[in-house]
XYZ file of C-alpha atoms in Angstrom:
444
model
C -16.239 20.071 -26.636
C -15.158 16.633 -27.878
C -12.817 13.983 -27.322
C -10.378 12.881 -30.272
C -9.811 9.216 -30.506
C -7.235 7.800 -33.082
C -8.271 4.605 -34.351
C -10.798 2.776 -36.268
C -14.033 -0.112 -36.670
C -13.161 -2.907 -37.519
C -16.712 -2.507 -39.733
C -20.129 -1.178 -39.678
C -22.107 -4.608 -40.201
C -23.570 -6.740 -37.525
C -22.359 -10.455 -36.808
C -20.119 -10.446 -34.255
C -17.441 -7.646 -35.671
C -14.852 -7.002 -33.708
C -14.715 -2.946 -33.122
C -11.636 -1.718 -31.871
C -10.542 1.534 -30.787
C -7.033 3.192 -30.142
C -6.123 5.834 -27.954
C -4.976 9.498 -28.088
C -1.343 8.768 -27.072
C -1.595 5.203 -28.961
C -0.722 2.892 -25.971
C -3.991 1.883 -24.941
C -6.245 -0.812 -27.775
C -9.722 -0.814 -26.705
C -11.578 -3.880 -28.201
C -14.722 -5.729 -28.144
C -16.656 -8.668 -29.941
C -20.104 -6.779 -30.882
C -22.872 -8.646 -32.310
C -25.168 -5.208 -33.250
C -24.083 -2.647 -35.437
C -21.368 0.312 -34.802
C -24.298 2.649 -34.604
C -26.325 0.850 -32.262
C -22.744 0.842 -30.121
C -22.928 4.408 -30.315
C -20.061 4.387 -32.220
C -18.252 8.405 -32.246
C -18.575 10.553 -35.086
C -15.510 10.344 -37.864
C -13.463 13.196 -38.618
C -10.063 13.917 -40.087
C -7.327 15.579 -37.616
C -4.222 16.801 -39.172
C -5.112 14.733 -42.182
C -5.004 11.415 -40.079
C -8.396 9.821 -39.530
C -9.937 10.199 -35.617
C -13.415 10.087 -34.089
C -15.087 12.619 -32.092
C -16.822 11.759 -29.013
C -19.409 13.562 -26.778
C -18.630 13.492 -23.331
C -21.458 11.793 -21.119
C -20.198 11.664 -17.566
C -21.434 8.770 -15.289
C -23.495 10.141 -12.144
C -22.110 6.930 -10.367
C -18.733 6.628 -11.781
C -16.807 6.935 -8.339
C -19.554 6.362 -6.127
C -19.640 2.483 -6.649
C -22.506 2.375 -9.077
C -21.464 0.123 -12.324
C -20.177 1.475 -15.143
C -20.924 0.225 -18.507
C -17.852 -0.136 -20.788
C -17.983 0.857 -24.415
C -14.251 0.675 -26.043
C -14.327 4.418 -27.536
C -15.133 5.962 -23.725
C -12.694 2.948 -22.407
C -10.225 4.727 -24.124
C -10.832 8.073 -23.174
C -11.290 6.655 -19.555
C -7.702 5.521 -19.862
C -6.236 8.109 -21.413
C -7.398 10.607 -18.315
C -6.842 8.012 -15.365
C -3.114 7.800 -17.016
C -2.710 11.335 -17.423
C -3.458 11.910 -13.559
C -1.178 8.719 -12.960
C 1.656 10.716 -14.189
C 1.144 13.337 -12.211
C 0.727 11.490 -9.031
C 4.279 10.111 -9.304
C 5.660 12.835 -11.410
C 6.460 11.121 -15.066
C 6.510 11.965 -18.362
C 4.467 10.329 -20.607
C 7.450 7.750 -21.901
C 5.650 4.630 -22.592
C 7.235 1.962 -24.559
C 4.656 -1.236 -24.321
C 1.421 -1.152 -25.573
C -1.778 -1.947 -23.368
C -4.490 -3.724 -25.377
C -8.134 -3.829 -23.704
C -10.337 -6.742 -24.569
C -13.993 -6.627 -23.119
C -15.495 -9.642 -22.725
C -19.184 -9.474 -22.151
C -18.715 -12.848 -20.964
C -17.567 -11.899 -17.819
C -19.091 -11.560 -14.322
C -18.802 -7.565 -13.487
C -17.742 -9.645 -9.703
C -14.575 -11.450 -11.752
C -11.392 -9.826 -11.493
C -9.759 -8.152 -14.253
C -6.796 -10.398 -15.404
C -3.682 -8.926 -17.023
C -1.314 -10.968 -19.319
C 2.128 -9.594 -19.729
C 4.211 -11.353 -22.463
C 8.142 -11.049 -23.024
C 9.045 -10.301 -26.869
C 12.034 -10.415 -28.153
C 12.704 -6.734 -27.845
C 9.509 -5.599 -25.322
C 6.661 -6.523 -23.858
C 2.940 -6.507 -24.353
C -0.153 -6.291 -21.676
C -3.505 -7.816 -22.556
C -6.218 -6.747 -20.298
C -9.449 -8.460 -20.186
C -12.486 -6.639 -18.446
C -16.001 -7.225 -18.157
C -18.632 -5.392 -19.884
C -20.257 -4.156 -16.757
C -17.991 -3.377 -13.454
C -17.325 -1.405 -10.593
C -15.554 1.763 -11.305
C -12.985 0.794 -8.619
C -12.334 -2.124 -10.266
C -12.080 -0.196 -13.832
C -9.591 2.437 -11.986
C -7.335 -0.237 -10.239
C -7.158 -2.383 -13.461
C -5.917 0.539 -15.186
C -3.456 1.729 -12.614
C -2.520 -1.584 -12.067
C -1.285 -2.317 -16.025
C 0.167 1.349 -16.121
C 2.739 0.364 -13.088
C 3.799 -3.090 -14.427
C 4.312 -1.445 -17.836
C 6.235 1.527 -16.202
C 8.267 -1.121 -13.522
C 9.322 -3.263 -16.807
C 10.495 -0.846 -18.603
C 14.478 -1.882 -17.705
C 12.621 -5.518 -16.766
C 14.752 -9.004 -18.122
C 12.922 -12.053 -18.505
C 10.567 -11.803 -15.657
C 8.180 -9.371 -14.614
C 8.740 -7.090 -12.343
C 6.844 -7.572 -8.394
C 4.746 -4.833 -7.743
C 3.167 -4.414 -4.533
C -0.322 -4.587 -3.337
C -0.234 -1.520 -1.467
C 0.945 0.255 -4.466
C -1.531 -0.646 -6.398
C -4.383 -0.179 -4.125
C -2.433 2.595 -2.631
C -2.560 4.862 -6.059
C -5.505 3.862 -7.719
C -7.444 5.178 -4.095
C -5.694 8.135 -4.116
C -6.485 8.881 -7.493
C -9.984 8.523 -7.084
C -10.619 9.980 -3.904
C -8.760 12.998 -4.583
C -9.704 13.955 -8.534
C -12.418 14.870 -9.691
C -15.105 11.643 -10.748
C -14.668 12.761 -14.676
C -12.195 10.504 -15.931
C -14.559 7.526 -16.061
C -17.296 7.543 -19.041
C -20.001 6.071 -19.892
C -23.023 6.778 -22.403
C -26.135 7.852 -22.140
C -25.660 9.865 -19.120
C -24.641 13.046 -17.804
C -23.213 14.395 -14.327
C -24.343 17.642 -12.525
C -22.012 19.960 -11.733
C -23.143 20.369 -8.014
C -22.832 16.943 -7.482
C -19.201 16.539 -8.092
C -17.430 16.347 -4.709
C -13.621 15.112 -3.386
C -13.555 11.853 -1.196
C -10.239 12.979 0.019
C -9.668 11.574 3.502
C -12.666 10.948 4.811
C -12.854 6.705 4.210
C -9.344 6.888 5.571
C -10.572 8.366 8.973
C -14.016 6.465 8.058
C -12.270 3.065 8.395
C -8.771 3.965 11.192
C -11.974 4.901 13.713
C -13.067 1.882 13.515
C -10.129 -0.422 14.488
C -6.287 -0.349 14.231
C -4.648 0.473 11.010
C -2.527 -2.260 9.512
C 0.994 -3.137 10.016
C 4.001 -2.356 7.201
C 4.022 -5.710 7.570
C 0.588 -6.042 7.142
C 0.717 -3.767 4.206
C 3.556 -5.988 2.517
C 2.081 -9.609 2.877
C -1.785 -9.015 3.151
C -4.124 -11.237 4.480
C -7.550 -10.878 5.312
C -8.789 -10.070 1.897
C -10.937 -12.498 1.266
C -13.779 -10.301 2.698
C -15.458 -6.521 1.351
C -14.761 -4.926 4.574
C -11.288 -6.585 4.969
C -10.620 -5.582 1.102
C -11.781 -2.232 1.454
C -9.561 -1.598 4.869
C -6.946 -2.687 3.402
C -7.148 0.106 0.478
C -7.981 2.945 2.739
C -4.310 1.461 4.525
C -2.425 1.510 1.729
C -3.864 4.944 0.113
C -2.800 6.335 3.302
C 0.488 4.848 3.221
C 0.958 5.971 -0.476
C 0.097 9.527 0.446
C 2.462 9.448 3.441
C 5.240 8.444 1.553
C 4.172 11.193 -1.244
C 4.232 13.438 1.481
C 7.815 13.196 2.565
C 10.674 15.583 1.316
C 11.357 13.916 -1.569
C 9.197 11.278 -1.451
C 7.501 11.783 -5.024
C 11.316 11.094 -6.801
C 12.343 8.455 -4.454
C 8.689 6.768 -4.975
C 8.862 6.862 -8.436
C 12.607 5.276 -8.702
C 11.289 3.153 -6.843
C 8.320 1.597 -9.337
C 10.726 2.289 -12.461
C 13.493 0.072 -10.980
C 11.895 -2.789 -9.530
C 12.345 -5.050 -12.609
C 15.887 -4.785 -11.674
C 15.534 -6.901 -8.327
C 13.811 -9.977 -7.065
C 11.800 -8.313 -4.181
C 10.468 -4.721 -4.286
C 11.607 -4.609 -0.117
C 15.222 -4.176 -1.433
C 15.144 -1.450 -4.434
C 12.011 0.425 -1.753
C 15.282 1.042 0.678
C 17.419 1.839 -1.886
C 15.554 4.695 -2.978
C 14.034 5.929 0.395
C 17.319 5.646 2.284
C 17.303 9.525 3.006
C 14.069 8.310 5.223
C 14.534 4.880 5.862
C 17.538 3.233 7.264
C 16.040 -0.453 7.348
C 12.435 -2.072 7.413
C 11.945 -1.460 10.511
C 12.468 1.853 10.262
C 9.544 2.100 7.901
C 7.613 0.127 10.219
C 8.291 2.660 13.334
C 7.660 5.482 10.771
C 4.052 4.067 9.550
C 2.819 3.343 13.006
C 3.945 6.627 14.419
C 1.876 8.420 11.560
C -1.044 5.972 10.999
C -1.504 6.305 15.079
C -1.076 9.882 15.219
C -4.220 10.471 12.149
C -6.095 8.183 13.744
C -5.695 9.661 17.256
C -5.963 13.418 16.199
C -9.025 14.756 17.352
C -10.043 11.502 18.918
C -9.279 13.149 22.377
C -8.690 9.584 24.107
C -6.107 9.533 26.457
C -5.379 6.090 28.909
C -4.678 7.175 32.204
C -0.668 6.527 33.269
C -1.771 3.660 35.567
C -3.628 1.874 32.189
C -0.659 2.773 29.985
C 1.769 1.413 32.804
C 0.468 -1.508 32.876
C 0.330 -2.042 28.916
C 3.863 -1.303 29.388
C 4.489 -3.982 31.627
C 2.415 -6.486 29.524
C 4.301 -5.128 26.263
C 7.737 -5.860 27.701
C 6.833 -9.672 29.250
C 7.345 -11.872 26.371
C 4.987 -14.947 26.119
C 6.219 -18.405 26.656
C 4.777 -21.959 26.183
C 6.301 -23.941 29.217
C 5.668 -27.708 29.163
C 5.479 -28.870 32.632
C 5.353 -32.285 32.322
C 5.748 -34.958 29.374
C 1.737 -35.793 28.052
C 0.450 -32.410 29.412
C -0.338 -29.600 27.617
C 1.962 -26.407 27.881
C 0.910 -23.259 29.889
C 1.337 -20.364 29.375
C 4.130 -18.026 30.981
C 6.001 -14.922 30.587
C 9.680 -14.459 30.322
C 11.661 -10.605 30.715
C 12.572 -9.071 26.918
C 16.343 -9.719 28.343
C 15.414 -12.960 29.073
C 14.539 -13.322 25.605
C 17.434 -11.466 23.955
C 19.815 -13.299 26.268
C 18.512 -17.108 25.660
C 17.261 -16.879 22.638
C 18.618 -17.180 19.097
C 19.253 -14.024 17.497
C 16.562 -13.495 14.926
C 13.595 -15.027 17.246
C 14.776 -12.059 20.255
C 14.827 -9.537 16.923
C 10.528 -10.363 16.457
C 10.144 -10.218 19.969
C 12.034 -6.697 20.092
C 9.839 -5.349 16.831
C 6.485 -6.454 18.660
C 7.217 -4.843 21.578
C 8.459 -1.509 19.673
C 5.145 -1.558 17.401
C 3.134 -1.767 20.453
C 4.747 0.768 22.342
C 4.312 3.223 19.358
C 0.957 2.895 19.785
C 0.545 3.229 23.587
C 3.179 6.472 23.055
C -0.029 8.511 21.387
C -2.107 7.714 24.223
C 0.301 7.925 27.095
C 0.397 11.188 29.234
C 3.659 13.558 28.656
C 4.898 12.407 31.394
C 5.015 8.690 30.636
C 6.221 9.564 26.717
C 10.037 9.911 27.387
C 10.385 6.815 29.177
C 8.523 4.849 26.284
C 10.472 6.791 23.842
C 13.684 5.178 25.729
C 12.216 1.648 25.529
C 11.872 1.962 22.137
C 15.329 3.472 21.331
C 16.925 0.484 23.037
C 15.031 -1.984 21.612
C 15.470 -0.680 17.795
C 19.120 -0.128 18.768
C 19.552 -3.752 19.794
C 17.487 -4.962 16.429
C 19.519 -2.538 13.798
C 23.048 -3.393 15.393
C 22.119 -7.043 15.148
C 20.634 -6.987 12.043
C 23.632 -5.391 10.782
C 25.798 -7.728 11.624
C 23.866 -10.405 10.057
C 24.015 -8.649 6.611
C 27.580 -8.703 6.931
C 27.837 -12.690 7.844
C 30.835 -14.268 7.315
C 33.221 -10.936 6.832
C 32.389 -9.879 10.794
C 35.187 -10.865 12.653
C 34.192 -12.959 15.970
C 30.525 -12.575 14.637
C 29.337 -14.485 18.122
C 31.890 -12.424 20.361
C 30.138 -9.425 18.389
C 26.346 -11.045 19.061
C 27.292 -11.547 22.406
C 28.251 -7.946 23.070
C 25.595 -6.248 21.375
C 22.958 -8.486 23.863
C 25.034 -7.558 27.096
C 24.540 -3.726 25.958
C 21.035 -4.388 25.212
C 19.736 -5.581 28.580
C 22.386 -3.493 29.961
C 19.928 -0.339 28.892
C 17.108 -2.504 29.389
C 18.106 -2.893 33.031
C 18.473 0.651 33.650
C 15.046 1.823 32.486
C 13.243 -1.088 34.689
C 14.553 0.808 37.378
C 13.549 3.735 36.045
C 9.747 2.180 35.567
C 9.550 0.958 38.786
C 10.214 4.020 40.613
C 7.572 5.453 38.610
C 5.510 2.671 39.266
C 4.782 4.028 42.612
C 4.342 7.339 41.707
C 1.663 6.998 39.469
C 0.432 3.326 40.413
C 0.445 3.065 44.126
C -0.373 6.270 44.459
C -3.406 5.959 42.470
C -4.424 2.767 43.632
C -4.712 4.088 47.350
């Protein structure tokens, strides 16, 4: 069965012709400068649909078209390429098929298949327009994230003004992962060659677990200002990350809606952080929120089935560790500082309010993670620690985002600290009577 292709050549004579081709729904242009003739190009047969000119194309599936092995881009199975990859975009996030900018597709044989697909967006008067340039030869998961990539700026700029809108890196890593790993590998093309049926299989999952066995996943922080990516393996962690993350959210109650209000309004704010609470705040109360969330889940898939568990005298002690705070202390003038530990009330007492707040959201990140590897018995007391420290952070960040209407704002600081090490107090009591239950005892 073919594919139909609205569009045209721009003619059937060599010399550097310019054949373009447009797709089914008529927001994707596929172009490129050939120097050989349509028919050479494999140009598709042309037929008339509904009385409207189209082309008919052959479907030749690429063995290697998710499996890392380059595909070859021709602008007629570009377009059917895009067509498919949008269509399961759609679904993913649950949108209609409402485009309003057109996406026009240059390849430039030019190119390295290594150099990174760039994507021009440019403000009209009334809309915008997305060029796309893309190298004749490239790795599918290139092709796939270019594509996803265009598809969410052109979605997120819909109700844009003068600027684009930000979109994340997760986001666009995140989908474009999740579409491939979990569809089918038909939806890229390529000619000449064909693809077994018992060969097509579902990555799924498994580079997720592939990559979390093999060291800690990321931070939400992490996730929102990347680094590391200047390497394959660091590049490739970091999409297995933010797939998961993408899922995750996907996965929540309604998690497709609030995801998708999410990409369709940020060209209505400066930072995505902002409209991303907006629309998940049935989930999330505040970033840190999301963070506890995220390392609570990417722990727990990473630890399921691992069947590690520290002993409570290890996970006692990465307690204690957790909750000392590090300290440069400069013990004489020309010296260089050592280092020192101070108590987390120490810190929230002394120290200004936003520099305790880090100190409190290290400690609760790292306690989330010794919390999946702690035995039950040592779980409720963590799960207190980390209560009182995200109380402490959300009251005081609260107050901060009301600035200068808070009445007494430092009389209000001050109180909120005093209750903080207040609870603090009273579960370093409770740790140290544990501490020779399952320390000293263990050490004898």
């Amino acid at each position: 069965m073919g594919v139909l292709l609205a569009g045209g050549a721009a003619g059937a004579q060599p010399a550097m012709r310019v054949y373009s081709v447009d797709s089914v729904s008529g927001q994707f242009t596929v172009r490129e400068r050939q120097g050989i003739s349509l028919r050479e190009a494999a140009a598709p047969r042309e037929t008339t649909v509904m009385g409207s000119p189209a082309f008919v194309l052959a479907p030749h599936l690429a063995t290697g078209a998710t499996n890392g092995a380059p595909v070859t881009l021709e602008p007629a199975l570009v377009a059917v390429s895009c067509e498919r990859i949008k269509e399961k975009f759609l679904a993913e996030l649950g949108l209609t098929d409402a485009w309003q900018s057109r996406i026009e597709l240059w390849i430039n044989p030019r190119l390295s298949p290594n150099d990174m697909p760039e994507l021009v967006a440019s403000r009209g008067r009334h809309s915008w327009s997305y060029q796309l340039e893309l190298p004749k030869t490239m790795p599918p998961e290139s092709l796939v994230r270019a594509i996803v990539g265009a598809l969410l700026v052109e979605a997120a700029n819909r109700h844009a003004g003068a600027q684009t809108a930000e979109i994340p890196l997760w986001l666009v890593e995140g989908i474009s992962a999740d579409l491939a790993a979990n569809n089918l590998p038909t939806f890229l093309l390529q000619p000449g060659m064909e693809m077994r049926g018992e060969r097509l299989t579902l990555e799924g999952a498994s580079n997720i677990r592939r990559q979390l066995r093999a060291r800690e996943p990321l931070t939400f922080q992490q996730l929102s200002w990347p680094e590391g990516l200047q390497t394959p393996e660091g590049k490739a962690f970091f999409r297995a990350c933010s797939q998961f993350f993408v899922e995750q959210l996907l996965a929540l109650k309604d998690g497709q809606a609030a995801l998708r209000n999410t990409l369709l309004h940020l060209g209505q704010k400066l930072n995505w952080q902002t409209v991303f609470l907006t629309e998940f705040h049935n989930d999330f109360a505040s970033l840190l929120a999301v963070e506890k969330w995220w390392t609570v889940t990417a722990i727990a898939f990473r630890e399921a089935n691992s069947g590690e568990m520290a002993s409570s005298s290890d996970v006692w002690r990465r307690l204690q560790l957790t909750l000392d705070v590090p300290v440069e202390v400069r013990l004489a003038s020309g010296r260089l500082p050592a280092e020192a530990c101070i108590t987390m009330q120490e810190a929230i007492t002394k120290w200004d309010v936003s520099e305790s707040q880090a100190a409190a959201r290290r400690a609760i990140l790292e306690m989330l993670t010794q919390r999946y590897r702690a035995t039950p018995d040592l779980q409720p007391l963590i799960d207190q620690y980390i209560t009182a420290l995200s109380g402490y952070v959300e009251e005081t960040q609260d107050l901060q985002r009301k600035g200068n209407s808070v009445r007494n704002a430092s009389g209000q600081f001050a109180v909120a600290k005093r209750a903080a090490c207040k609870r603090l107090d009273a579960l370093d009591a409770e740790r140290a009577r544990l501490r020779v239950k399952y320390v000293t005892k263990n050490t004898r």
